[in-house]
Coordinates of C-alpha atoms in Angstrom, one line a residue:
M7 CA -24.3 -17.3 -21.9
Q8 CA -20.8 -16.7 -20.2
K9 CA -18.2 -19.1 -21.6
K10 CA -16.9 -21.5 -18.9
I11 CA -13.2 -21.8 -20.1
I12 CA -10.9 -20.1 -22.4
K13 CA -8.5 -20.9 -24.6
V14 CA -5.6 -18.2 -25.0
N15 CA -3.6 -18.6 -27.5
A16 CA -4.8 -20.8 -30.1
S17 CA -1.3 -23.2 -29.3
D18 CA -1.8 -23.8 -25.8
N19 CA -3.1 -26.8 -24.3
V20 CA -5.0 -26.0 -21.2
A21 CA -7.9 -24.0 -20.6
V22 CA -8.6 -21.2 -17.5
A23 CA -11.7 -22.2 -16.1
L24 CA -14.1 -19.0 -16.1
V25 CA -16.2 -20.4 -13.0
N26 CA -16.4 -22.8 -10.4
L27 CA -16.4 -26.1 -12.2
K28 CA -17.5 -29.6 -10.3
A29 CA -16.2 -33.4 -11.1
G30 CA -18.6 -34.1 -13.5
D31 CA -19.4 -31.2 -16.0
I32 CA -18.9 -31.8 -19.9
I33 CA -18.2 -28.9 -21.7
S34 CA -18.8 -28.7 -25.1
F35 CA -14.9 -26.6 -26.3
E36 CA -14.1 -26.0 -29.6
G37 CA -15.5 -29.3 -30.8
E38 CA -15.7 -31.9 -28.4
N39 CA -16.9 -32.7 -25.3
I40 CA -14.7 -31.7 -21.9
T41 CA -15.4 -33.6 -18.8
I42 CA -14.0 -32.2 -15.5
L43 CA -12.6 -35.2 -13.1
S44 CA -12.2 -32.7 -10.3
D45 CA -14.0 -29.7 -8.6
T46 CA -12.4 -27.4 -10.1
K47 CA -12.0 -23.5 -8.8
S48 CA -12.8 -20.3 -11.7
K49 CA -9.4 -18.9 -13.0
H50 CA -7.8 -22.9 -12.5
K51 CA -5.9 -24.4 -15.9
I52 CA -7.9 -27.4 -16.8
A53 CA -6.0 -30.1 -19.5
L54 CA -6.8 -30.0 -22.5
E55 CA -5.1 -33.4 -23.5
R56 CA -3.6 -36.2 -21.9
F57 CA -0.1 -35.5 -20.3
E58 CA 2.1 -38.2 -19.2
S59 CA 5.1 -37.6 -17.6
G60 CA 7.9 -34.4 -18.8
D61 CA 5.0 -33.4 -21.7
R62 CA 5.3 -29.5 -21.9
I63 CA 2.7 -27.2 -20.7
I64 CA 1.2 -24.5 -23.1
M65 CA -0.2 -21.3 -21.7
Y66 CA -0.1 -18.1 -24.1
G67 CA 1.5 -19.8 -26.9
V68 CA 5.0 -20.5 -24.6
L69 CA 6.4 -23.3 -22.3
V70 CA 4.5 -22.6 -18.6
G71 CA 5.3 -26.0 -17.2
K72 CA 6.2 -29.7 -17.4
A73 CA 3.7 -32.6 -16.4
N74 CA 5.3 -34.3 -13.3
G75 CA 3.6 -37.3 -13.9
V76 CA -0.2 -38.1 -16.1
I77 CA -2.2 -35.4 -16.4
E78 CA -5.2 -36.6 -17.4
K79 CA -7.5 -35.0 -19.8
G80 CA -9.8 -32.5 -18.0
N81 CA -8.6 -32.5 -14.4
V82 CA -7.0 -29.8 -12.8
L83 CA -3.7 -28.9 -13.2
T84 CA -1.9 -27.6 -9.1
T85 CA 2.1 -27.7 -8.3
E86 CA 1.9 -31.6 -7.4
N87 CA 1.6 -33.0 -11.0
V88 CA 2.9 -29.6 -13.1
K89 CA 6.7 -28.3 -12.5
H90 CA 7.9 -24.7 -13.6
Q91 CA 9.8 -24.9 -16.5
S92 CA 10.6 -22.6 -19.6
D93 CA 12.5 -22.2 -22.5
K94 CA 16.4 -21.1 -22.4
V95 CA 16.5 -18.5 -25.1
F96 CA 20.6 -17.8 -26.5
G97 CA 19.6 -14.3 -28.6
K98 CA 17.5 -13.2 -31.2
T99 CA 15.7 -15.6 -33.5
E100 CA 13.6 -13.3 -35.4
S101 CA 13.1 -9.9 -36.7
F102 CA 10.1 -8.0 -35.8
S103 CA 7.6 -5.6 -37.0
W104 CA 4.0 -3.7 -35.7
T105 CA 1.0 -1.7 -36.6
P106 CA -0.1 0.1 -34.4
P107 CA -3.4 0.9 -33.5
N108 CA -5.9 3.2 -34.9
V109 CA -5.3 6.2 -32.2
D110 CA -6.8 9.2 -34.0
K111 CA -10.1 9.9 -31.6
W112 CA -7.0 10.5 -29.2
E113 CA -5.5 12.2 -31.5
G114 CA -5.1 16.2 -29.9
R115 CA -6.4 15.5 -26.5
T116 CA -3.7 17.0 -24.0
F117 CA -4.1 16.6 -19.5
M118 CA -3.7 19.7 -17.3
G119 CA 0.2 18.7 -15.4
Y120 CA 3.2 20.7 -14.0
H121 CA 6.0 22.2 -16.9
R122 CA 9.0 21.5 -16.0
E123 CA 12.0 23.6 -18.1
D124 CA 13.6 20.4 -18.7
G125 CA 10.5 19.5 -20.8
Q126 CA 8.9 17.1 -19.1
V127 CA 5.9 17.7 -17.3
G128 CA 4.3 16.5 -14.1
T129 CA 1.3 15.1 -13.2
E130 CA 1.6 16.4 -9.7
N131 CA 3.4 19.2 -7.8
I132 CA 5.3 18.0 -4.9
W133 CA 8.1 18.7 -2.7
L134 CA 9.5 15.6 -1.7
F135 CA 11.3 15.6 1.8
F136 CA 13.6 12.9 2.5
P137 CA 17.6 12.0 4.3
L138 CA 20.8 10.6 2.3
V139 CA 21.5 8.5 5.4
F140 CA 18.5 6.4 7.7
C141 CA 19.9 8.3 10.6
E142 CA 17.8 11.3 10.0
N143 CA 14.5 9.1 9.4
R144 CA 14.1 11.0 13.1
N145 CA 14.2 14.4 12.1
I146 CA 11.9 13.7 8.1
E147 CA 9.0 12.6 10.8
I148 CA 8.8 15.8 12.8
L149 CA 9.4 17.7 9.6
K150 CA 6.5 15.9 8.9
E151 CA 4.8 15.9 11.7
V152 CA 5.4 20.0 11.8
F153 CA 4.3 20.7 8.0
E154 CA 1.3 18.7 7.7
K155 CA -0.2 19.8 10.5
E156 CA 0.3 23.7 9.3
L157 CA 0.3 23.6 5.7
L158 CA -1.9 20.8 5.0
K159 CA -5.9 20.8 5.2
Q160 CA -6.3 17.9 8.9
K161 CA -9.0 15.1 7.8
V162 CA -8.8 13.1 11.6
N163 CA -8.6 8.9 11.5
P164 CA -11.8 7.3 11.3
H165 CA -10.0 4.5 13.3
Q166 CA -9.4 7.6 16.1
L167 CA -12.5 8.2 16.3
L168 CA -13.3 4.7 16.8
L169 CA -11.2 4.9 19.7
R170 CA -11.9 8.3 21.1
S171 CA -15.3 6.8 22.4
L172 CA -14.0 3.6 23.5
V173 CA -12.3 6.2 25.4
N174 CA -14.4 7.7 26.6
N175 CA -16.0 4.8 28.2
G176 CA -18.0 3.9 25.5
G177 CA -19.4 7.2 24.2
E178 CA -20.7 8.0 20.8
D179 CA -18.7 11.7 21.0
T180 CA -17.2 11.2 17.5
S181 CA -17.1 15.4 18.2
I182 CA -13.6 16.8 15.8
V183 CA -13.0 20.1 15.0
S184 CA -14.0 21.3 11.2
D185 CA -11.2 20.6 8.8
S186 CA -10.2 24.6 7.3
A187 CA -8.8 24.8 4.2
D188 CA -5.6 23.6 2.5
V189 CA -2.7 26.6 3.6
F190 CA -1.6 25.8 -0.8
Q191 CA -3.4 24.9 -3.6
N192 CA -0.9 24.2 -6.2
I193 CA 1.8 22.4 -4.0
D194 CA 2.0 19.1 -1.4
V195 CA 4.2 18.1 0.8
K196 CA 5.3 14.2 0.7
F197 CA 7.9 12.4 2.9
I198 CA 10.2 9.7 2.4
T199 CA 12.5 8.0 5.0
H200 CA 14.2 4.3 4.3
P201 CA 16.3 2.4 6.4
G202 CA 19.2 2.5 4.0
G203 CA 22.5 5.1 3.8
C204 CA 24.8 2.9 5.5
G205 CA 26.1 0.1 6.8
G206 CA 25.3 -2.3 4.4
I207 CA 28.1 -2.2 1.2
R208 CA 28.9 0.4 -0.4
Q209 CA 27.0 -0.8 -3.5
D210 CA 23.9 0.0 -1.9
S211 CA 24.2 3.2 -1.7
E212 CA 25.3 4.1 -5.2
S213 CA 22.2 2.7 -6.3
L214 CA 20.7 5.0 -2.9
A215 CA 22.0 7.4 -4.9
K216 CA 20.6 6.6 -8.3
L217 CA 16.8 5.5 -7.5
L218 CA 16.9 9.5 -4.2
A219 CA 18.2 11.3 -8.1
G220 CA 15.9 9.6 -9.9
Y221 CA 12.9 11.3 -7.1
V222 CA 14.2 14.9 -7.4
N223 CA 14.4 14.4 -11.6
N224 CA 10.8 13.0 -12.1
P225 CA 9.1 15.6 -13.6
N226 CA 6.2 15.0 -10.6
V227 CA 8.8 17.3 -8.4
A228 CA 8.9 20.8 -8.3
G229 CA 12.2 20.5 -5.9
A230 CA 13.3 19.3 -2.6
T231 CA 14.7 19.2 1.3
V232 CA 17.2 16.4 1.2
L233 CA 19.1 15.5 4.9
S234 CA 22.4 14.3 6.0
L235 CA 24.0 13.6 8.7
G236 CA 27.5 13.4 8.0
C237 CA 29.2 10.3 8.1
Q238 CA 27.6 7.9 5.9
N239 CA 28.5 5.9 2.9
L240 CA 25.6 7.6 0.8
Q241 CA 27.9 11.6 1.4
I242 CA 26.1 14.4 -0.6
N243 CA 28.8 14.4 -3.5
I244 CA 27.4 10.7 -4.0
F245 CA 24.2 12.2 -4.9
K246 CA 25.3 15.0 -6.0
D247 CA 27.0 12.7 -8.5
A248 CA 23.8 11.3 -9.0
L249 CA 21.4 13.8 -9.3
K250 CA 24.1 15.3 -12.6
T251 CA 24.4 11.8 -14.1
I252 CA 20.5 12.2 -14.8
N253 CA 19.8 15.6 -16.3
P254 CA 22.7 17.6 -16.2
N255 CA 21.3 21.2 -17.0
L256 CA 18.6 20.2 -13.9
N257 CA 17.5 23.9 -12.5
K258 CA 14.8 22.5 -9.8
P259 CA 15.7 23.9 -6.2
V260 CA 17.2 20.8 -4.1
L261 CA 18.1 22.5 -0.4
I262 CA 20.3 19.7 1.7
F263 CA 21.2 19.8 4.8
E264 CA 23.3 18.5 7.2
Q265 CA 23.2 17.1 10.6
Q266 CA 27.0 17.1 11.7
Q267 CA 27.7 20.5 10.0
M268 CA 24.9 22.7 11.9
G269 CA 25.1 22.3 15.2
T270 CA 22.5 21.3 17.2
V271 CA 18.6 19.4 15.9
D272 CA 16.5 22.4 16.8
N273 CA 19.3 24.8 14.7
M274 CA 18.4 22.2 11.8
L275 CA 15.8 21.9 11.7
S276 CA 15.0 25.5 12.8
T277 CA 16.8 26.5 9.5
I278 CA 15.5 23.8 7.4
I279 CA 11.8 24.9 8.1
K280 CA 12.4 28.7 7.0
D281 CA 13.9 27.6 3.7
S282 CA 12.0 25.0 2.8
F283 CA 8.7 26.8 3.2
E284 CA 9.9 29.7 1.3
E285 CA 10.7 27.5 -2.4
I286 CA 7.4 25.6 -1.0
K287 CA 5.4 29.3 -1.1
K288 CA 7.3 29.2 -4.9
A289 CA 6.8 26.6 -5.8
N290 CA 2.8 26.8 -5.6
N291 CA 2.7 29.6 -8.1
I292 CA 4.0 26.5 -10.3
E293 CA 0.2 25.8 -12.2
R294 CA -1.0 23.2 -14.7
K295 CA -0.9 23.6 -18.2
P296 CA -2.5 21.4 -21.6
A297 CA 0.1 18.8 -22.5
P298 CA -0.1 15.8 -24.6
L299 CA -0.2 12.9 -24.0
S300 CA 2.9 11.7 -25.2
K301 CA 4.1 13.2 -22.2
L302 CA 2.8 10.3 -20.3
K303 CA 5.2 7.7 -18.5
I304 CA 2.7 5.0 -17.4
G305 CA 4.8 2.6 -15.3
L306 CA 3.4 -1.2 -15.9
E307 CA 3.0 -2.8 -12.8
C308 CA 0.6 -6.2 -11.2
G309 CA 0.6 -7.8 -7.4
G310 CA -1.1 -10.1 -5.9
S311 CA -1.7 -11.4 -9.0
D312 CA -5.1 -14.2 -9.9
G313 CA -5.9 -16.7 -12.4
F314 CA -7.6 -13.6 -14.1
S315 CA -4.8 -11.1 -14.3
G316 CA -3.6 -12.6 -17.3
I317 CA -6.7 -12.4 -19.7
S318 CA -8.4 -9.4 -18.2
A319 CA -6.3 -6.4 -16.4
N320 CA -3.0 -7.3 -17.6
P321 CA -3.9 -7.3 -22.0
T322 CA -6.5 -4.5 -20.8
L323 CA -3.1 -2.5 -19.8
G324 CA -1.2 -4.3 -22.7
A325 CA -3.8 -2.2 -25.0
V326 CA -3.9 0.8 -23.1
S327 CA 0.6 0.7 -23.5
D328 CA 0.0 0.3 -27.2
M329 CA -2.0 2.7 -27.3
L330 CA 0.2 5.3 -25.2
V331 CA 3.5 4.4 -27.7
A332 CA 1.8 5.0 -30.6
L333 CA 0.5 8.9 -29.2
K334 CA 4.5 8.8 -28.9
G335 CA 4.4 8.5 -25.3
T336 CA 6.4 6.5 -22.7
A337 CA 5.6 2.8 -21.2
V338 CA 8.1 0.9 -18.4
L339 CA 7.7 -2.5 -18.0
A340 CA 9.7 -3.5 -14.7
E341 CA 9.0 -6.8 -12.3
F342 CA 12.1 -9.0 -14.4
P343 CA 11.4 -12.9 -12.1
E344 CA 7.7 -12.3 -13.1
L345 CA 9.5 -12.0 -17.5
C346 CA 10.4 -15.6 -16.5
G347 CA 9.4 -17.4 -19.8
V348 CA 8.9 -14.7 -22.1
E349 CA 12.6 -13.7 -22.9
Q350 CA 12.5 -14.9 -26.8
E351 CA 9.7 -12.4 -27.7
L352 CA 10.5 -10.1 -25.4
V353 CA 14.5 -10.3 -27.2
N354 CA 12.9 -10.4 -31.2
R355 CA 11.3 -7.0 -29.9
C356 CA 13.6 -5.6 -29.0
V357 CA 14.6 -2.6 -32.0
E358 CA 18.5 -2.8 -31.1
E359 CA 20.5 -5.8 -31.1
E360 CA 22.9 -4.7 -28.0
D361 CA 19.0 -4.5 -25.3
G362 CA 18.2 -8.1 -25.8
E363 CA 21.5 -8.8 -25.0
K364 CA 22.0 -6.4 -22.0
F365 CA 18.3 -7.7 -20.9
L366 CA 19.4 -11.6 -21.2
S367 CA 22.3 -10.4 -19.2
L368 CA 20.4 -8.8 -16.3
M369 CA 18.2 -11.4 -15.8
K370 CA 20.7 -14.2 -15.9
A371 CA 22.6 -12.4 -13.0
F372 CA 19.2 -11.5 -10.9
E373 CA 18.8 -15.7 -11.3
K374 CA 22.1 -16.1 -10.7
S375 CA 22.3 -13.6 -7.7
V376 CA 19.2 -14.8 -6.5
V377 CA 19.9 -18.6 -7.2
D378 CA 22.8 -18.0 -4.3
A379 CA 21.0 -16.7 -2.0
G380 CA 19.5 -20.1 -2.2
S381 CA 16.3 -19.7 -4.1
G382 CA 15.1 -19.5 -7.8
F383 CA 12.8 -18.0 -10.0
D384 CA 11.0 -21.1 -9.3
M385 CA 9.3 -19.3 -6.0
N386 CA 8.2 -16.4 -6.6
P387 CA 4.5 -17.3 -7.4
S388 CA 3.7 -16.2 -4.0
P389 CA 0.9 -18.8 -1.8
G390 CA -1.9 -16.5 -3.0
N391 CA -1.1 -16.6 -6.3
I392 CA -0.8 -20.1 -6.3
K393 CA -4.4 -20.3 -4.3
D394 CA -6.0 -18.9 -7.5
G395 CA -4.5 -20.4 -10.4
L396 CA -0.8 -19.1 -11.2
I397 CA 1.3 -22.3 -9.8
T398 CA 4.5 -21.5 -11.8
D399 CA 6.6 -18.6 -12.0
A400 CA 6.7 -19.7 -16.1
M401 CA 2.8 -19.4 -16.0
K402 CA 2.4 -16.0 -13.6
S403 CA 5.0 -14.8 -15.7
A404 CA 3.6 -15.1 -19.3
G405 CA 0.5 -13.2 -17.8
A406 CA 2.6 -10.5 -16.6
A407 CA 4.0 -9.8 -19.5
K408 CA 0.7 -9.4 -21.5
K409 CA 1.0 -5.2 -19.5
G410 CA 3.4 -4.1 -22.1
G411 CA 1.4 -4.9 -25.0
T412 CA 2.7 -6.0 -28.7
S413 CA 4.9 -3.0 -29.1
P414 CA 8.6 -2.2 -30.0
I415 CA 10.8 -2.7 -27.7
Q416 CA 12.7 1.3 -27.7
D417 CA 15.2 0.8 -24.4
V418 CA 16.5 -1.5 -21.6
L419 CA 16.9 0.1 -18.4
D420 CA 19.4 -1.6 -15.3
Y421 CA 17.7 -0.3 -11.9
G422 CA 18.1 2.7 -11.4
E423 CA 18.2 4.5 -14.6
Y424 CA 16.9 7.1 -16.0
I425 CA 14.1 6.7 -19.1
T426 CA 15.9 8.8 -22.3
K427 CA 13.4 7.4 -25.1
P428 CA 10.1 7.3 -25.9
G429 CA 7.8 4.0 -26.4
L430 CA 7.9 1.2 -24.4
N431 CA 11.2 0.2 -22.2
L432 CA 12.0 -2.6 -20.3
L433 CA 13.0 -2.5 -16.3
C434 CA 15.4 -4.7 -13.9
T435 CA 13.2 -4.4 -10.9
P436 CA 12.4 -7.6 -8.5
G437 CA 8.9 -8.1 -8.8
N438 CA 7.9 -7.0 -4.7
D439 CA 5.3 -4.8 -6.0
V440 CA 6.6 -1.8 -3.6
E441 CA 10.7 -2.3 -4.7
S442 CA 9.6 -2.6 -8.4
T443 CA 6.5 0.2 -7.9
T444 CA 9.3 2.9 -6.0
A445 CA 11.8 1.8 -9.0
L446 CA 9.6 2.8 -11.5
V447 CA 8.8 5.5 -10.0
G448 CA 12.5 6.7 -9.9
S449 CA 12.7 5.7 -13.2
G450 CA 11.1 8.4 -14.0
V451 CA 7.5 7.6 -14.4
N452 CA 4.5 9.8 -13.9
M453 CA 1.4 7.2 -13.5
V454 CA 1.3 4.2 -12.3
L455 CA -1.3 1.1 -13.2
F456 CA -1.3 -1.5 -10.7
T457 CA -3.3 -4.8 -11.6
T458 CA -4.5 -6.7 -9.1
G459 CA -6.8 -10.1 -8.8
L460 CA -6.8 -10.3 -5.0
G461 CA -6.1 -6.5 -3.8
T462 CA -2.7 -4.8 -2.5
P463 CA -2.8 -0.9 -1.6
T464 CA 0.6 -0.3 -2.4
G465 CA 1.1 3.8 -3.3
N466 CA 3.9 6.3 -3.7
P467 CA 4.8 9.2 -2.4
I468 CA 4.8 11.0 -6.1
A469 CA 3.1 9.5 -8.4
P470 CA 0.0 8.8 -8.8
I471 CA -0.8 4.5 -8.6
I472 CA -4.6 3.4 -10.5
K473 CA -5.6 0.3 -9.6
V474 CA -6.8 -1.8 -12.0
S475 CA -9.0 -4.7 -10.4
S476 CA -9.0 -8.1 -12.8
N477 CA -12.5 -9.6 -11.6
T478 CA -15.4 -7.2 -10.0
E479 CA -15.7 -9.7 -6.7
L480 CA -12.5 -8.2 -5.9
A481 CA -13.9 -4.6 -7.2
E482 CA -16.2 -5.0 -4.5
R483 CA -14.8 -5.9 -1.6
M484 CA -12.0 -3.9 -1.5
P485 CA -14.1 -0.5 -3.1
D486 CA -11.5 1.9 -1.0
I487 CA -8.0 0.4 -3.2
I488 CA -9.4 -0.8 -6.0
D489 CA -9.9 3.1 -8.1
I490 CA -11.7 0.7 -11.8
E491 CA -12.0 -2.6 -12.6
T492 CA -12.2 -5.5 -15.9
G493 CA -14.3 -8.2 -14.7
A494 CA -17.0 -7.3 -17.5
V495 CA -13.6 -8.2 -20.3
I496 CA -13.9 -12.2 -18.2
R497 CA -17.7 -12.4 -18.0
G498 CA -17.0 -11.5 -22.2
E499 CA -19.0 -8.1 -22.2
K500 CA -16.6 -5.4 -23.7
S501 CA -13.7 -6.0 -25.7
I502 CA -10.2 -5.4 -23.7
E503 CA -9.6 -2.7 -26.5
E504 CA -13.4 -1.4 -25.3
M505 CA -12.1 -1.1 -21.9
A506 CA -8.4 -0.2 -22.7
E507 CA -9.6 3.4 -24.4
E508 CA -12.2 3.4 -20.7
I509 CA -9.1 3.4 -18.6
L510 CA -6.8 6.0 -20.9
D511 CA -9.9 8.5 -20.2
F512 CA -8.9 7.6 -16.2
I513 CA -5.5 7.8 -17.1
I514 CA -6.8 11.5 -18.6
D515 CA -8.5 12.6 -15.4
V516 CA -5.5 11.2 -13.0
A517 CA -3.0 13.1 -14.9
S518 CA -5.3 16.3 -15.1
G519 CA -6.1 16.4 -11.5
K520 CA -9.7 15.8 -11.4
V521 CA -9.6 12.0 -10.1
Q522 CA -8.0 11.9 -7.4
T523 CA -6.1 7.4 -7.0
K524 CA -8.4 5.4 -3.5
A525 CA -4.5 4.5 -2.7
K526 CA -3.1 8.4 -2.8
L527 CA -7.2 9.0 -0.8
L528 CA -5.4 6.3 1.9
N529 CA -2.4 8.3 1.7
Q530 CA -0.4 5.3 0.9
N531 CA 2.9 5.9 1.0
D532 CA 5.1 3.3 0.0
F533 CA 9.0 2.9 -0.7
I534 CA 11.3 0.6 -0.5
P535 CA 14.9 0.6 -2.2
W536 CA 15.8 -2.4 -4.1
R537 CA 19.3 -4.4 -2.1
R538 CA 19.3 -6.1 -4.6
G539 CA 20.4 -9.7 -5.0
V540 CA 18.1 -11.9 -2.3
S541 CA 14.5 -10.3 -3.2
L542 CA 11.8 -12.0 -5.7

C-alpha cells in the first residue's frame, strides 16, 4: 500500500504529501495520528508540529523557511504562512569522509564514443557553425538551410503537413517526397546563433568568448566554422586567446571567416561552404570506439521542478552521480541560486578549503548582483514551482542539490571555466534552464541529465539532454519530451538505487549512439549565453 506522506530526513518537522489529502483525513504516521486540517494537493508540505511565528521549518535536514504566523499541526504550508530563510555560512565546519557505492558490476563496462587527440571522448560527432557577433546570425541561418537541405535527411514537420492540408481547401493531401539517406553517417552539422558579441559591456564579450571556446573544445565537437563581422567587441584574437587558455594544444580544425575582409556576402558564403565541406568530409571518417565510463562527463540540471523532484528524480541523479564518480568519471552540479540553504554541506564536502571559499565568494557575489538589480534568491521559485509545492528558494534548493549526490567536491568552477578534474564539480550558473545547460556544455560535459516535474523541452546543439521526470503522470502526458521517469520511486515500487542503475544503463546506450534522446528527435537546440548579474 502506498504511503500518503513521507518525511525526507529524520530531523524534518514537515512531511510531503504523496497523494491528494482531504481536510479531516486522519493519517497514522510514526506512531501517532495526524489530522489533516485543509485540502492538500500531492507534492505539498504538511506541518508535523505546531509552529509559532518565526519558528524554523526544517526539510531535507536543513532550514528551508520560517513560519510567518501560527501554523497548526496537520496544516498545509503555503507562501502565505511560510517565508524563505536559510542559514548563513562562513566556512568549513567539519571534516568529510565518503564511502563510494559498490560499482563492481560496472567495472569494465564501456560506451562507444568519439576519441579526440587530447584524451577526451565525445558522445556525439558534431561540426559546429557559430558567429562571434549577432551581426552574422543571418549568414549562419543561410548556411544552416544550405547544409541541412543537402546533408541531412529531410523530414517534413507534421505542422507543415497540417497547414498544407488546410491550404488545399481542407483536403487530406499530406503527400511528401520520400526521405533520402543522410550524405554522411558519422558526422552531424549544428548551428548556433546568439544576441551577443557587441553592444554590451566588454565583459559580456569576454564571457561569450570563453563559452564559445568551450563549445569548440567540447569532446562532442569535431571542428567548427566561425563567422566574424570584423569590428565587433568580441574580436577574433579574444576568441583565440580564450581557446588557447582552455586547451593550448588544441588540434581540431577551426575555420574562421571575417566578412569585412572578404567582400560580398556571396563570395564569403561560397568560400565558407567549400572549405567547411572539405573538413566535414574528413570528420566523417571518425568512428565510434570503446571508451571507459570514466570518460563520461555528465551535467546535472533541473527545470520545471515540482514537489516530487527532490524525493524521486533528483536523488536518483545523485545516486547516478555517485556511481559515476566511483568509476572515476565526472559530474557537474550547477544552478547556484538553487544551492541557497545547502551551502554548509557543500562547503564541508570540498576537498580543498580554497574551493569552499571560492564557492561562498561566488554565491555572495551572485546574490549581491541580484539584490542590486532589485530582486533576490528568494524570488527564484517560479509560479509553476510554487503551484506544485516548492514555496521557498531554500526548499527548492535543498531538493535540487540532491542531484549532486554525496561525493567529495573536487573543484569549483566559475562560469566559462572548463573541467580539469574528474569527480564532482560545482559550476556557477543561473537557475535558468537553458542558460545553465548552455554553460554546462561549454564547460565540457558530453551529456546532461535533466530532471523535471512539470515538463520542459530544453535541448542543446551538441550534447544529448536526457529528460528524467519526477512522476509518472508527466511521462504519460508528455511522452514526446521525457526519456525516463522515476514515478516508481514515489510509489515505493523501486528504490533510488535500482532507478539509478536503470538510468546509468540508459546513459551508456545514449552515449553509444544506440538511443536518441527525445530532445534530439525534436531537434531542440537551445543556446542562451548568460549576461551576468540579472538572471536567476
